Amino acid sequence: MLLLIPGPVTTRPEVRAALGVDIAPWDFDFRPIYAGVREKLLHFANGVAGEHTALPLPGCGHFVTEAAIRSFVPPGGKLLVPMTGRYAQDMIQLAREAGRDAVPLSIIQTEVMSGSVVSDALERDKTITHVGLVQSETGSGVVQDVDAVGAAVRAHGRRMIVDAVSAFGALPMDLRAHPEVDVVAFSANKCLEAFPGIAYAIARIDRLIECEGIAGSWSLDLSDVYAQTVTRGDGRPRFTPPVQVINALDVALDVLREEGGPTARLARYTANMRTLYDGMLELGLRPVLDREHQGPIILNVHAPEDPAWNLQRFVDALKVRGVVISNFYSTPTPGFRVGCIGAISPSDMEGAVEAMEQALNDIGVNNRAGVLQ
Ligand SMILES: *Cc1c(COP(=O)(O)O)cnc(C)c1O
């Protein structure tokens, strides 16, 4: 089965095999793995030992994004969130539920925003302390420019939180070049090609210490996670972690290194996307984004303008043919979405395009041109 959703993704057999072990979290054999994963992640973020630290947090992407907001935006601070799409909206909700002030910044969701949009907003409102950026907006498929937004944040002396959940492991993240970034948050089950259950935050150590005690939550306090790594030694977890999931992530990180790191992975995902995008056009389907703004993670396609179109029936017909896509869409207009990430190659994408053609025939969709907006 090809899992073409933007996480959890298709995994490699050796990564799946690493799930099938019985181990205790405190076992001395597991401790070096627990600590080693943190080091490997720091390396992929170009972090500096002693300046940055990778912190594990059991749970999904939303959990670690909430932890990032709670741990760095003080009560009384203000988080500006460029409205890239659904996950930017979620960031606003996470912040507000945590009692933080969060303000949306309207942008054109189908394009990459310029740094000046953020710069202008920071100029207008001096009470904004943080910018929360979704690096790869899974809701649209657009990848935002961390360098441009980061430069604007830096120039105004504010801080930045990056939701890199559908980015980390493939899209560039260079912490050395981004002193304005307090924290980068992501989970194991997207571009890292491992399993759901563990998330990580890579954060600045000086800021973790400065921000001690502001989280208003013990479970989601990254400063506390950090403090415990110091007092308990690197290899002993705070609470019970998903041991097997971390064991599998460890293998997946070795796979990432052997593949050639995030640069090589990005090249593979980009080739996957190109194959899929071309395939959609050949089938007469209409992608939501122009090629120019289309990121390599997820492709949104307009629903065909045909009375026979039915998303669930299409998803079911595809599944029979060995391909799983989401049975919902997160674009403003109806459509379907296909993930290009995971342990898959352009030839898998060719197979998926063929399966889509057959599935469309199965459900009797002849007119594939998307509904014009
Ligand atoms: C997947 C995703 C999340 C988090 O999703 P969870 O379901 O909580 O793991 C957050 N942000 C982005 C951009 C994502 O793609």
mmCIF file of C-alpha atoms and ligand atoms in Angstrom:
data_model
loop_
_atom_site.group_PDB
_atom_site.id
_atom_site.type_symbol
_atom_site.label_atom_id
_atom_site.label_comp_id
_atom_site.label_asym_id
_atom_site.label_seq_id
_atom_site.Cartn_x
_atom_site.Cartn_y
_atom_site.Cartn_z
ATOM 1 C CA MET A 1 0.000 0.000 0.000
ATOM 2 C CA LEU A 2 1.277 3.465 -0.890
ATOM 3 C CA LEU A 3 0.432 5.936 1.848
ATOM 4 C CA LEU A 4 0.266 9.265 0.007
ATOM 5 C CA ILE A 5 -0.955 11.416 2.866
ATOM 6 C CA PRO A 6 1.200 14.128 4.419
ATOM 7 C CA GLY A 7 2.005 11.997 7.447
ATOM 8 C CA PRO A 8 2.095 9.318 8.663
ATOM 9 C CA VAL A 9 3.906 8.315 5.505
ATOM 10 C CA THR A 10 5.067 5.184 3.729
ATOM 11 C CA THR A 11 8.010 3.856 5.755
ATOM 12 C CA ARG A 12 10.967 1.632 4.972
ATOM 13 C CA PRO A 13 10.974 -2.017 6.145
ATOM 14 C CA GLU A 14 13.961 -1.506 8.454
ATOM 15 C CA VAL A 15 12.196 1.416 10.146
ATOM 16 C CA ARG A 16 9.045 -0.686 10.641
ATOM 17 C CA ALA A 17 11.134 -3.562 12.014
ATOM 18 C CA ALA A 18 12.549 -1.308 14.737
ATOM 19 C CA LEU A 19 9.031 -0.936 16.161
ATOM 20 C CA GLY A 20 8.786 -4.609 16.979
ATOM 21 C CA VAL A 21 10.998 -4.739 20.053
ATOM 22 C CA ASP A 22 10.274 -4.983 23.762
ATOM 23 C CA ILE A 23 12.446 -2.510 25.637
ATOM 24 C CA ALA A 24 12.186 -0.530 28.839
ATOM 25 C CA PRO A 25 12.581 3.269 28.710
ATOM 26 C CA TRP A 26 15.219 3.267 31.471
ATOM 27 C CA ASP A 27 17.197 0.352 30.023
ATOM 28 C CA PHE A 28 20.880 1.129 29.629
ATOM 29 C CA ASP A 29 20.697 -0.187 26.065
ATOM 30 C CA PHE A 30 18.003 2.350 25.220
ATOM 31 C CA ARG A 31 19.608 5.397 26.870
ATOM 32 C CA PRO A 32 22.224 5.957 24.160
ATOM 33 C CA ILE A 33 19.472 5.718 21.527
ATOM 34 C CA TYR A 34 17.311 8.247 23.369
ATOM 35 C CA ALA A 35 20.237 10.654 23.659
ATOM 36 C CA GLY A 36 21.609 9.830 20.202
ATOM 37 C CA VAL A 37 18.381 10.759 18.422
ATOM 38 C CA ARG A 38 18.577 14.213 20.000
ATOM 39 C CA GLU A 39 22.120 14.661 18.723
ATOM 40 C CA LYS A 40 21.278 13.453 15.225
ATOM 41 C CA LEU A 41 18.352 15.878 15.015
ATOM 42 C CA LEU A 42 20.523 18.759 16.177
ATOM 43 C CA HIS A 43 22.966 17.924 13.419
ATOM 44 C CA PHE A 44 20.257 18.018 10.715
ATOM 45 C CA ALA A 45 19.211 21.467 11.968
ATOM 46 C CA ASN A 46 22.822 22.673 11.833
ATOM 47 C CA GLY A 47 22.518 23.379 15.547
ATOM 48 C CA VAL A 48 25.485 24.142 17.773
ATOM 49 C CA ALA A 49 26.060 21.871 20.786
ATOM 50 C CA GLY A 50 25.867 23.983 23.936
ATOM 51 C CA GLU A 51 23.825 26.652 22.145
ATOM 52 C CA HIS A 52 20.893 24.608 20.828
ATOM 53 C CA THR A 53 19.268 21.462 22.141
ATOM 54 C CA ALA A 54 16.797 18.947 20.699
ATOM 55 C CA LEU A 55 14.050 18.079 23.177
ATOM 56 C CA PRO A 56 11.682 15.123 22.888
ATOM 57 C CA LEU A 57 7.997 15.536 23.647
ATOM 58 C CA PRO A 58 5.661 12.559 23.393
ATOM 59 C CA GLY A 59 2.649 13.302 21.201
ATOM 60 C CA CYS A 60 1.835 14.764 17.819
ATOM 61 C CA GLY A 61 2.751 17.985 16.045
ATOM 62 C CA HIS A 62 0.062 20.065 17.743
ATOM 63 C CA PHE A 63 1.395 19.077 21.164
ATOM 64 C CA VAL A 64 4.895 20.282 20.429
ATOM 65 C CA THR A 65 3.634 23.455 18.732
ATOM 66 C CA GLU A 66 1.585 24.224 21.843
ATOM 67 C CA ALA A 67 4.625 23.476 24.003
ATOM 68 C CA ALA A 68 6.726 25.823 21.852
ATOM 69 C CA ILE A 69 4.200 28.647 22.239
ATOM 70 C CA ARG A 70 3.724 28.117 25.978
ATOM 71 C CA SER A 71 7.439 27.804 26.642
ATOM 72 C CA PHE A 72 8.564 30.930 24.761
ATOM 73 C CA VAL A 73 5.704 33.407 24.426
ATOM 74 C CA PRO A 74 5.251 34.869 27.887
ATOM 75 C CA PRO A 75 1.802 35.712 29.229
ATOM 76 C CA GLY A 76 1.499 39.325 28.130
ATOM 77 C CA GLY A 77 3.544 38.654 25.003
ATOM 78 C CA LYS A 78 2.010 38.726 21.541
ATOM 79 C CA LEU A 79 2.321 36.184 18.756
ATOM 80 C CA LEU A 80 1.921 37.326 15.145
ATOM 81 C CA VAL A 81 0.961 34.484 12.804
ATOM 82 C CA PRO A 82 1.055 34.965 9.026
ATOM 83 C CA MET A 83 -2.112 33.218 7.822
ATOM 84 C CA THR A 84 -0.565 30.674 5.509
ATOM 85 C CA GLY A 85 -3.518 28.311 5.904
ATOM 86 C CA ARG A 86 -5.036 25.708 8.184
ATOM 87 C CA TYR A 87 -1.974 25.122 10.364
ATOM 88 C CA ALA A 88 -1.459 28.840 10.916
ATOM 89 C CA GLN A 89 -5.059 28.942 12.100
ATOM 90 C CA ASP A 90 -4.285 26.056 14.463
ATOM 91 C CA MET A 91 -1.301 27.955 15.841
ATOM 92 C CA ILE A 92 -3.583 30.877 16.669
ATOM 93 C CA GLN A 93 -6.001 28.550 18.455
ATOM 94 C CA LEU A 94 -3.235 26.806 20.408
ATOM 95 C CA ALA A 95 -1.909 30.188 21.528
ATOM 96 C CA ARG A 96 -5.298 31.571 22.536
ATOM 97 C CA GLU A 97 -6.305 28.413 24.439
ATOM 98 C CA ALA A 98 -3.007 28.779 26.293
ATOM 99 C CA GLY A 99 -4.058 32.313 27.226
ATOM 100 C CA ARG A 100 -1.587 34.012 24.902
ATOM 101 C CA ASP A 101 -2.436 36.947 22.700
ATOM 102 C CA ALA A 102 -2.249 35.863 19.055
ATOM 103 C CA VAL A 103 -2.890 38.051 16.039
ATOM 104 C CA PRO A 104 -3.357 36.837 12.475
ATOM 105 C CA LEU A 105 -1.543 38.532 9.603
ATOM 106 C CA SER A 106 -3.489 38.250 6.347
ATOM 107 C CA ILE A 107 -1.405 37.123 3.392
ATOM 108 C CA ILE A 108 -2.112 35.621 -0.022
ATOM 109 C CA GLN A 109 -2.245 31.913 0.795
ATOM 110 C CA THR A 110 -1.347 30.668 -2.660
ATOM 111 C CA GLU A 111 1.970 32.512 -2.795
ATOM 112 C CA VAL A 112 5.243 32.739 -0.905
ATOM 113 C CA MET A 113 5.085 35.864 1.255
ATOM 114 C CA SER A 114 7.870 38.438 1.163
ATOM 115 C CA GLY A 115 9.806 39.428 4.264
ATOM 116 C CA SER A 116 8.500 42.991 3.926
ATOM 117 C CA VAL A 117 4.929 41.874 4.724
ATOM 118 C CA VAL A 118 6.150 40.700 8.134
ATOM 119 C CA SER A 119 8.475 43.657 8.488
ATOM 120 C CA ASP A 120 5.582 46.099 7.968
ATOM 121 C CA ALA A 121 3.437 44.288 10.541
ATOM 122 C CA LEU A 122 6.224 44.398 13.121
ATOM 123 C CA GLU A 123 6.788 48.073 12.376
ATOM 124 C CA ARG A 124 3.082 48.809 12.934
ATOM 125 C CA ASP A 125 2.758 46.906 16.203
ATOM 126 C CA LYS A 126 5.685 47.190 18.592
ATOM 127 C CA THR A 127 3.952 45.003 21.185
ATOM 128 C CA ILE A 128 4.409 41.878 19.046
ATOM 129 C CA THR A 129 7.056 39.759 20.755
ATOM 130 C CA HIS A 130 7.029 36.682 18.491
ATOM 131 C CA VAL A 131 6.300 35.618 14.947
ATOM 132 C CA GLY A 132 4.921 32.102 14.494
ATOM 133 C CA LEU A 133 5.717 30.799 11.032
ATOM 134 C CA VAL A 134 4.474 27.601 9.404
ATOM 135 C CA GLN A 135 7.422 26.709 7.176
ATOM 136 C CA SER A 136 5.559 24.274 4.955
ATOM 137 C CA GLU A 137 1.826 24.967 5.050
ATOM 138 C CA THR A 138 0.297 21.554 4.548
ATOM 139 C CA GLY A 139 -3.079 23.211 4.070
ATOM 140 C CA SER A 140 -1.993 24.834 0.803
ATOM 141 C CA GLY A 141 1.254 23.187 -0.272
ATOM 142 C CA VAL A 142 3.199 26.461 -0.242
ATOM 143 C CA VAL A 143 6.639 26.477 1.385
ATOM 144 C CA GLN A 144 7.405 29.803 3.050
ATOM 145 C CA ASP A 145 10.802 31.499 3.041
ATOM 146 C CA VAL A 146 12.247 31.122 6.555
ATOM 147 C CA ASP A 147 15.300 33.191 5.580
ATOM 148 C CA ALA A 148 13.235 36.177 4.440
ATOM 149 C CA VAL A 149 10.812 36.113 7.372
ATOM 150 C CA GLY A 150 13.636 35.408 9.827
ATOM 151 C CA ALA A 151 15.617 38.392 8.546
ATOM 152 C CA ALA A 152 12.603 40.661 9.118
ATOM 153 C CA VAL A 153 12.131 39.316 12.657
ATOM 154 C CA ARG A 154 15.844 39.741 13.387
ATOM 155 C CA ALA A 155 15.904 43.287 12.060
ATOM 156 C CA HIS A 156 13.083 44.246 14.445
ATOM 157 C CA GLY A 157 14.621 42.482 17.433
ATOM 158 C CA ARG A 158 11.701 40.086 17.888
ATOM 159 C CA ARG A 159 11.703 36.296 18.326
ATOM 160 C CA MET A 160 10.468 33.501 16.075
ATOM 161 C CA ILE A 161 8.773 30.117 16.476
ATOM 162 C CA VAL A 162 8.805 27.786 13.468
ATOM 163 C CA ASP A 163 6.247 25.061 12.853
ATOM 164 C CA ALA A 164 8.436 22.764 10.758
ATOM 165 C CA VAL A 165 6.158 19.762 11.186
ATOM 166 C CA SER A 166 5.819 18.990 7.482
ATOM 167 C CA ALA A 167 9.251 20.388 6.650
ATOM 168 C CA PHE A 168 11.946 19.073 8.958
ATOM 169 C CA GLY A 169 14.123 16.416 7.376
ATOM 170 C CA ALA A 170 13.683 17.691 3.829
ATOM 171 C CA LEU A 171 13.410 21.476 3.749
ATOM 172 C CA PRO A 172 16.433 23.488 4.852
ATOM 173 C CA MET A 173 16.720 24.520 8.508
ATOM 174 C CA ASP A 174 19.961 26.235 9.431
ATOM 175 C CA LEU A 175 19.824 27.305 13.066
ATOM 176 C CA ARG A 176 23.274 28.881 12.920
ATOM 177 C CA ALA A 177 21.905 31.402 10.443
ATOM 178 C CA HIS A 178 18.820 32.104 12.578
ATOM 179 C CA PRO A 179 19.624 33.454 16.035
ATOM 180 C CA GLU A 180 16.123 34.994 16.108
ATOM 181 C CA VAL A 181 14.564 31.516 16.215
ATOM 182 C CA ASP A 182 13.670 30.422 19.756
ATOM 183 C CA VAL A 183 12.382 27.041 18.699
ATOM 184 C CA VAL A 184 11.658 24.787 15.732
ATOM 185 C CA ALA A 185 8.927 22.196 16.266
ATOM 186 C CA PHE A 186 8.252 18.990 14.331
ATOM 187 C CA SER A 187 7.146 15.374 14.643
ATOM 188 C CA ALA A 188 8.702 12.076 13.569
ATOM 189 C CA ASN A 189 6.057 10.977 11.086
ATOM 190 C CA LYS A 190 6.407 13.377 8.176
ATOM 191 C CA CYS A 191 9.640 14.133 6.299
ATOM 192 C CA LEU A 192 11.648 12.115 8.843
ATOM 193 C CA GLU A 193 9.760 9.052 7.553
ATOM 194 C CA ALA A 194 9.224 7.456 10.961
ATOM 195 C CA PHE A 195 6.094 6.942 13.083
ATOM 196 C CA PRO A 196 3.652 9.152 14.953
ATOM 197 C CA GLY A 197 3.972 9.305 18.737
ATOM 198 C CA ILE A 198 7.012 11.478 19.330
ATOM 199 C CA ALA A 199 7.656 15.117 18.518
ATOM 200 C CA TYR A 200 10.757 17.269 19.006
ATOM 201 C CA ALA A 201 11.554 20.888 19.634
ATOM 202 C CA ILE A 202 14.984 22.220 18.814
ATOM 203 C CA ALA A 203 15.488 25.293 20.924
ATOM 204 C CA ARG A 204 18.049 27.849 22.040
ATOM 205 C CA ILE A 205 19.443 26.933 25.441
ATOM 206 C CA ASP A 206 19.840 30.551 26.617
ATOM 207 C CA ARG A 207 16.181 31.210 25.853
ATOM 208 C CA LEU A 208 15.031 27.977 27.539
ATOM 209 C CA ILE A 209 16.756 29.175 30.696
ATOM 210 C CA GLU A 210 15.439 32.733 30.362
ATOM 211 C CA CYS A 211 11.879 31.490 29.849
ATOM 212 C CA GLU A 212 11.772 29.072 32.773
ATOM 213 C CA GLY A 213 8.450 28.955 34.555
ATOM 214 C CA ILE A 214 6.209 30.669 31.984
ATOM 215 C CA ALA A 215 4.604 27.624 30.333
ATOM 216 C CA GLY A 216 1.657 27.292 32.706
ATOM 217 C CA SER A 217 1.843 23.540 32.101
ATOM 218 C CA TRP A 218 4.225 20.948 33.409
ATOM 219 C CA SER A 219 3.701 18.363 30.657
ATOM 220 C CA LEU A 220 4.248 20.908 27.886
ATOM 221 C CA ASP A 221 7.071 22.915 29.463
ATOM 222 C CA LEU A 222 10.128 22.698 27.225
ATOM 223 C CA SER A 223 12.282 24.497 29.806
ATOM 224 C CA ASP A 224 11.446 21.681 32.202
ATOM 225 C CA VAL A 225 12.223 19.033 29.568
ATOM 226 C CA TYR A 226 15.578 20.747 29.112
ATOM 227 C CA ALA A 227 16.264 21.079 32.834
ATOM 228 C CA GLN A 228 15.583 17.364 33.269
ATOM 229 C CA THR A 229 18.004 16.419 30.497
ATOM 230 C CA VAL A 230 20.637 18.314 32.475
ATOM 231 C CA THR A 231 19.831 17.060 35.974
ATOM 232 C CA ARG A 232 18.984 13.466 35.042
ATOM 233 C CA GLY A 233 21.665 12.953 32.438
ATOM 234 C CA ASP A 234 20.992 12.887 28.709
ATOM 235 C CA GLY A 235 19.774 9.327 28.416
ATOM 236 C CA ARG A 236 17.034 9.156 31.015
ATOM 237 C CA PRO A 237 13.542 10.243 29.941
ATOM 238 C CA ARG A 238 11.314 12.590 31.952
ATOM 239 C CA PHE A 239 8.069 10.613 31.673
ATOM 240 C CA THR A 240 7.429 7.354 29.783
ATOM 241 C CA PRO A 241 8.368 8.031 26.160
ATOM 242 C CA PRO A 242 7.097 5.987 23.173
ATOM 243 C CA VAL A 243 10.208 3.820 23.330
ATOM 244 C CA GLN A 244 9.594 1.742 20.208
ATOM 245 C CA VAL A 245 8.661 4.800 18.156
ATOM 246 C CA ILE A 246 11.926 6.493 19.151
ATOM 247 C CA ASN A 247 13.814 3.299 18.360
ATOM 248 C CA ALA A 248 12.317 3.392 14.854
ATOM 249 C CA LEU A 249 13.108 7.098 14.498
ATOM 250 C CA ASP A 250 16.732 6.336 15.312
ATOM 251 C CA VAL A 251 16.862 3.933 12.358
ATOM 252 C CA ALA A 252 15.001 6.444 10.157
ATOM 253 C CA LEU A 253 17.606 9.126 10.963
ATOM 254 C CA ASP A 254 20.392 6.774 9.866
ATOM 255 C CA VAL A 255 18.444 6.202 6.649
ATOM 256 C CA LEU A 256 18.218 9.979 6.190
ATOM 257 C CA ARG A 257 21.979 10.335 6.635
ATOM 258 C CA GLU A 258 22.672 7.487 4.197
ATOM 259 C CA GLU A 259 20.338 9.065 1.659
ATOM 260 C CA GLY A 260 22.505 12.187 1.746
ATOM 261 C CA GLY A 261 20.649 14.225 4.374
ATOM 262 C CA PRO A 262 17.826 16.721 3.899
ATOM 263 C CA THR A 263 19.254 18.065 0.616
ATOM 264 C CA ALA A 264 19.030 14.661 -1.061
ATOM 265 C CA ARG A 265 15.630 13.995 0.451
ATOM 266 C CA LEU A 266 14.339 17.333 -0.811
ATOM 267 C CA ALA A 267 15.584 16.437 -4.306
ATOM 268 C CA ARG A 268 13.675 13.126 -4.177
ATOM 269 C CA TYR A 269 10.477 14.790 -2.920
ATOM 270 C CA THR A 270 10.817 17.472 -5.586
ATOM 271 C CA ALA A 271 11.081 14.768 -8.259
ATOM 272 C CA ASN A 272 8.039 13.036 -6.738
ATOM 273 C CA MET A 273 6.104 16.283 -6.923
ATOM 274 C CA ARG A 274 7.159 16.988 -10.500
ATOM 275 C CA THR A 275 5.995 13.546 -11.594
ATOM 276 C CA LEU A 276 2.682 13.973 -9.803
ATOM 277 C CA TYR A 277 2.094 17.536 -11.048
ATOM 278 C CA ASP A 278 2.810 16.520 -14.654
ATOM 279 C CA GLY A 279 0.589 13.463 -14.223
ATOM 280 C CA MET A 280 -2.320 15.568 -12.973
ATOM 281 C CA LEU A 281 -2.062 17.863 -16.000
ATOM 282 C CA GLU A 282 -1.919 14.861 -18.323
ATOM 283 C CA LEU A 283 -5.112 13.513 -16.748
ATOM 284 C CA GLY A 284 -6.767 16.880 -17.333
ATOM 285 C CA LEU A 285 -6.894 17.678 -13.611
ATOM 286 C CA ARG A 286 -6.103 21.144 -12.279
ATOM 287 C CA PRO A 287 -3.651 21.693 -9.389
ATOM 288 C CA VAL A 288 -4.602 24.500 -6.991
ATOM 289 C CA LEU A 289 -1.175 26.149 -7.006
ATOM 290 C CA ASP A 290 0.881 27.467 -9.909
ATOM 291 C CA ARG A 291 4.016 25.448 -10.413
ATOM 292 C CA GLU A 292 6.029 28.441 -9.257
ATOM 293 C CA HIS A 293 4.473 28.404 -5.772
ATOM 294 C CA GLN A 294 3.987 24.645 -5.454
ATOM 295 C CA GLY A 295 6.089 23.190 -2.625
ATOM 296 C CA PRO A 296 7.416 19.607 -2.709
ATOM 297 C CA ILE A 297 5.411 18.233 0.246
ATOM 298 C CA ILE A 298 1.755 18.096 -0.726
ATOM 299 C CA LEU A 299 -0.274 18.732 -3.859
ATOM 300 C CA ASN A 300 -3.837 20.025 -3.744
ATOM 301 C CA VAL A 301 -5.949 19.405 -6.821
ATOM 302 C CA HIS A 302 -9.307 21.015 -7.675
ATOM 303 C CA ALA A 303 -12.300 18.692 -7.621
ATOM 304 C CA PRO A 304 -13.240 17.719 -11.185
ATOM 305 C CA GLU A 305 -16.294 19.541 -12.477
ATOM 306 C CA ASP A 306 -18.326 16.414 -13.087
ATOM 307 C CA PRO A 307 -21.538 15.363 -11.322
ATOM 308 C CA ALA A 308 -20.032 11.903 -10.742
ATOM 309 C CA TRP A 309 -17.221 13.361 -8.593
ATOM 310 C CA ASN A 310 -17.350 12.180 -4.996
ATOM 311 C CA LEU A 311 -14.227 12.391 -2.857
ATOM 312 C CA GLN A 312 -14.936 9.365 -0.660
ATOM 313 C CA ARG A 313 -15.776 7.194 -3.685
ATOM 314 C CA PHE A 314 -12.550 8.323 -5.364
ATOM 315 C CA VAL A 315 -10.550 7.570 -2.210
ATOM 316 C CA ASP A 316 -12.178 4.123 -1.939
ATOM 317 C CA ALA A 317 -11.539 3.312 -5.608
ATOM 318 C CA LEU A 318 -7.899 4.386 -5.214
ATOM 319 C CA LYS A 319 -7.441 2.299 -2.100
ATOM 320 C CA VAL A 320 -8.597 -0.801 -3.945
ATOM 321 C CA ARG A 321 -5.737 -0.034 -6.337
ATOM 322 C CA GLY A 322 -3.188 0.227 -3.525
ATOM 323 C CA VAL A 323 -3.001 3.989 -3.019
ATOM 324 C CA VAL A 324 -4.246 5.846 0.059
ATOM 325 C CA ILE A 325 -4.908 9.592 -0.067
ATOM 326 C CA SER A 326 -6.740 11.843 2.415
ATOM 327 C CA ASN A 327 -10.541 11.672 2.377
ATOM 328 C CA PHE A 328 -10.773 15.385 3.177
ATOM 329 C CA TYR A 329 -9.347 18.590 1.806
ATOM 330 C CA SER A 330 -8.006 21.612 3.635
ATOM 331 C CA THR A 331 -8.187 24.144 0.807
ATOM 332 C CA PRO A 332 -10.931 26.794 0.728
ATOM 333 C CA THR A 333 -12.539 25.098 -2.314
ATOM 334 C CA PRO A 334 -13.322 21.369 -2.805
ATOM 335 C CA GLY A 335 -10.580 19.119 -4.076
ATOM 336 C CA PHE A 336 -8.278 16.330 -3.053
ATOM 337 C CA ARG A 337 -4.758 16.246 -1.668
ATOM 338 C CA VAL A 338 -1.825 13.956 -2.306
ATOM 339 C CA GLY A 339 1.343 13.763 -0.225
ATOM 340 C CA CYS A 340 4.691 13.483 -2.010
ATOM 341 C CA ILE A 341 6.686 12.558 1.090
ATOM 342 C CA GLY A 342 7.704 9.240 2.617
ATOM 343 C CA ALA A 343 9.809 6.323 1.433
ATOM 344 C CA ILE A 344 8.574 6.671 -2.151
ATOM 345 C CA SER A 345 10.121 7.549 -5.491
ATOM 346 C CA PRO A 346 8.992 9.125 -8.770
ATOM 347 C CA SER A 347 8.176 5.658 -10.146
ATOM 348 C CA ASP A 348 5.732 5.195 -7.241
ATOM 349 C CA MET A 349 4.190 8.519 -8.240
ATOM 350 C CA GLU A 350 3.819 7.315 -11.831
ATOM 351 C CA GLY A 351 1.992 4.290 -10.473
ATOM 352 C CA ALA A 352 -0.204 6.541 -8.344
ATOM 353 C CA VAL A 353 -1.119 8.695 -11.369
ATOM 354 C CA GLU A 354 -2.132 5.557 -13.272
ATOM 355 C CA ALA A 355 -4.197 4.379 -10.319
ATOM 356 C CA MET A 356 -5.901 7.791 -10.218
ATOM 357 C CA GLU A 357 -6.796 7.600 -13.884
ATOM 358 C CA GLN A 358 -8.340 4.173 -13.335
ATOM 359 C CA ALA A 359 -10.129 5.288 -10.169
ATOM 360 C CA LEU A 360 -11.640 8.262 -12.012
ATOM 361 C CA ASN A 361 -12.875 5.872 -14.685
ATOM 362 C CA ASP A 362 -14.207 3.510 -11.991
ATOM 363 C CA ILE A 363 -16.397 6.238 -10.525
ATOM 364 C CA GLY A 364 -17.397 7.628 -13.919
ATOM 365 C CA VAL A 365 -15.676 11.025 -13.855
ATOM 366 C CA ASN A 366 -15.135 12.165 -17.441
ATOM 367 C CA ASN A 367 -14.775 15.899 -17.093
ATOM 368 C CA ARG A 368 -11.640 16.388 -15.014
ATOM 369 C CA ALA A 369 -11.167 20.126 -15.336
ATOM 370 C CA GLY A 370 -11.389 21.725 -11.919
ATOM 371 C CA VAL A 371 -14.205 24.010 -10.891
ATOM 372 C CA LEU A 372 -13.128 27.503 -11.796
ATOM 373 C CA GLN A 373 -13.029 29.815 -8.826
HETATM 374 C C1 LIG B 1 0.856 17.715 10.376
HETATM 375 C C2 LIG B 1 1.097 19.118 10.739
HETATM 376 C C3 LIG B 1 0.969 19.578 12.061
HETATM 377 C C4 LIG B 1 0.601 18.748 13.230
HETATM 378 O O1 LIG B 1 -0.281 17.768 13.030
HETATM 379 P P1 LIG B 1 -0.526 16.633 14.104
HETATM 380 O O2 LIG B 1 -1.726 15.965 13.552
HETATM 381 O O3 LIG B 1 -0.765 17.287 15.402
HETATM 382 O O4 LIG B 1 0.704 15.780 14.137
HETATM 383 C C5 LIG B 1 1.289 20.894 12.310
HETATM 384 N N1 LIG B 1 1.680 21.717 11.342
HETATM 385 C C6 LIG B 1 1.820 21.306 10.078
HETATM 386 C C7 LIG B 1 2.302 22.272 9.059
HETATM 387 C C8 LIG B 1 1.536 19.999 9.739
HETATM 388 O O5 LIG B 1 1.671 19.594 8.467
#
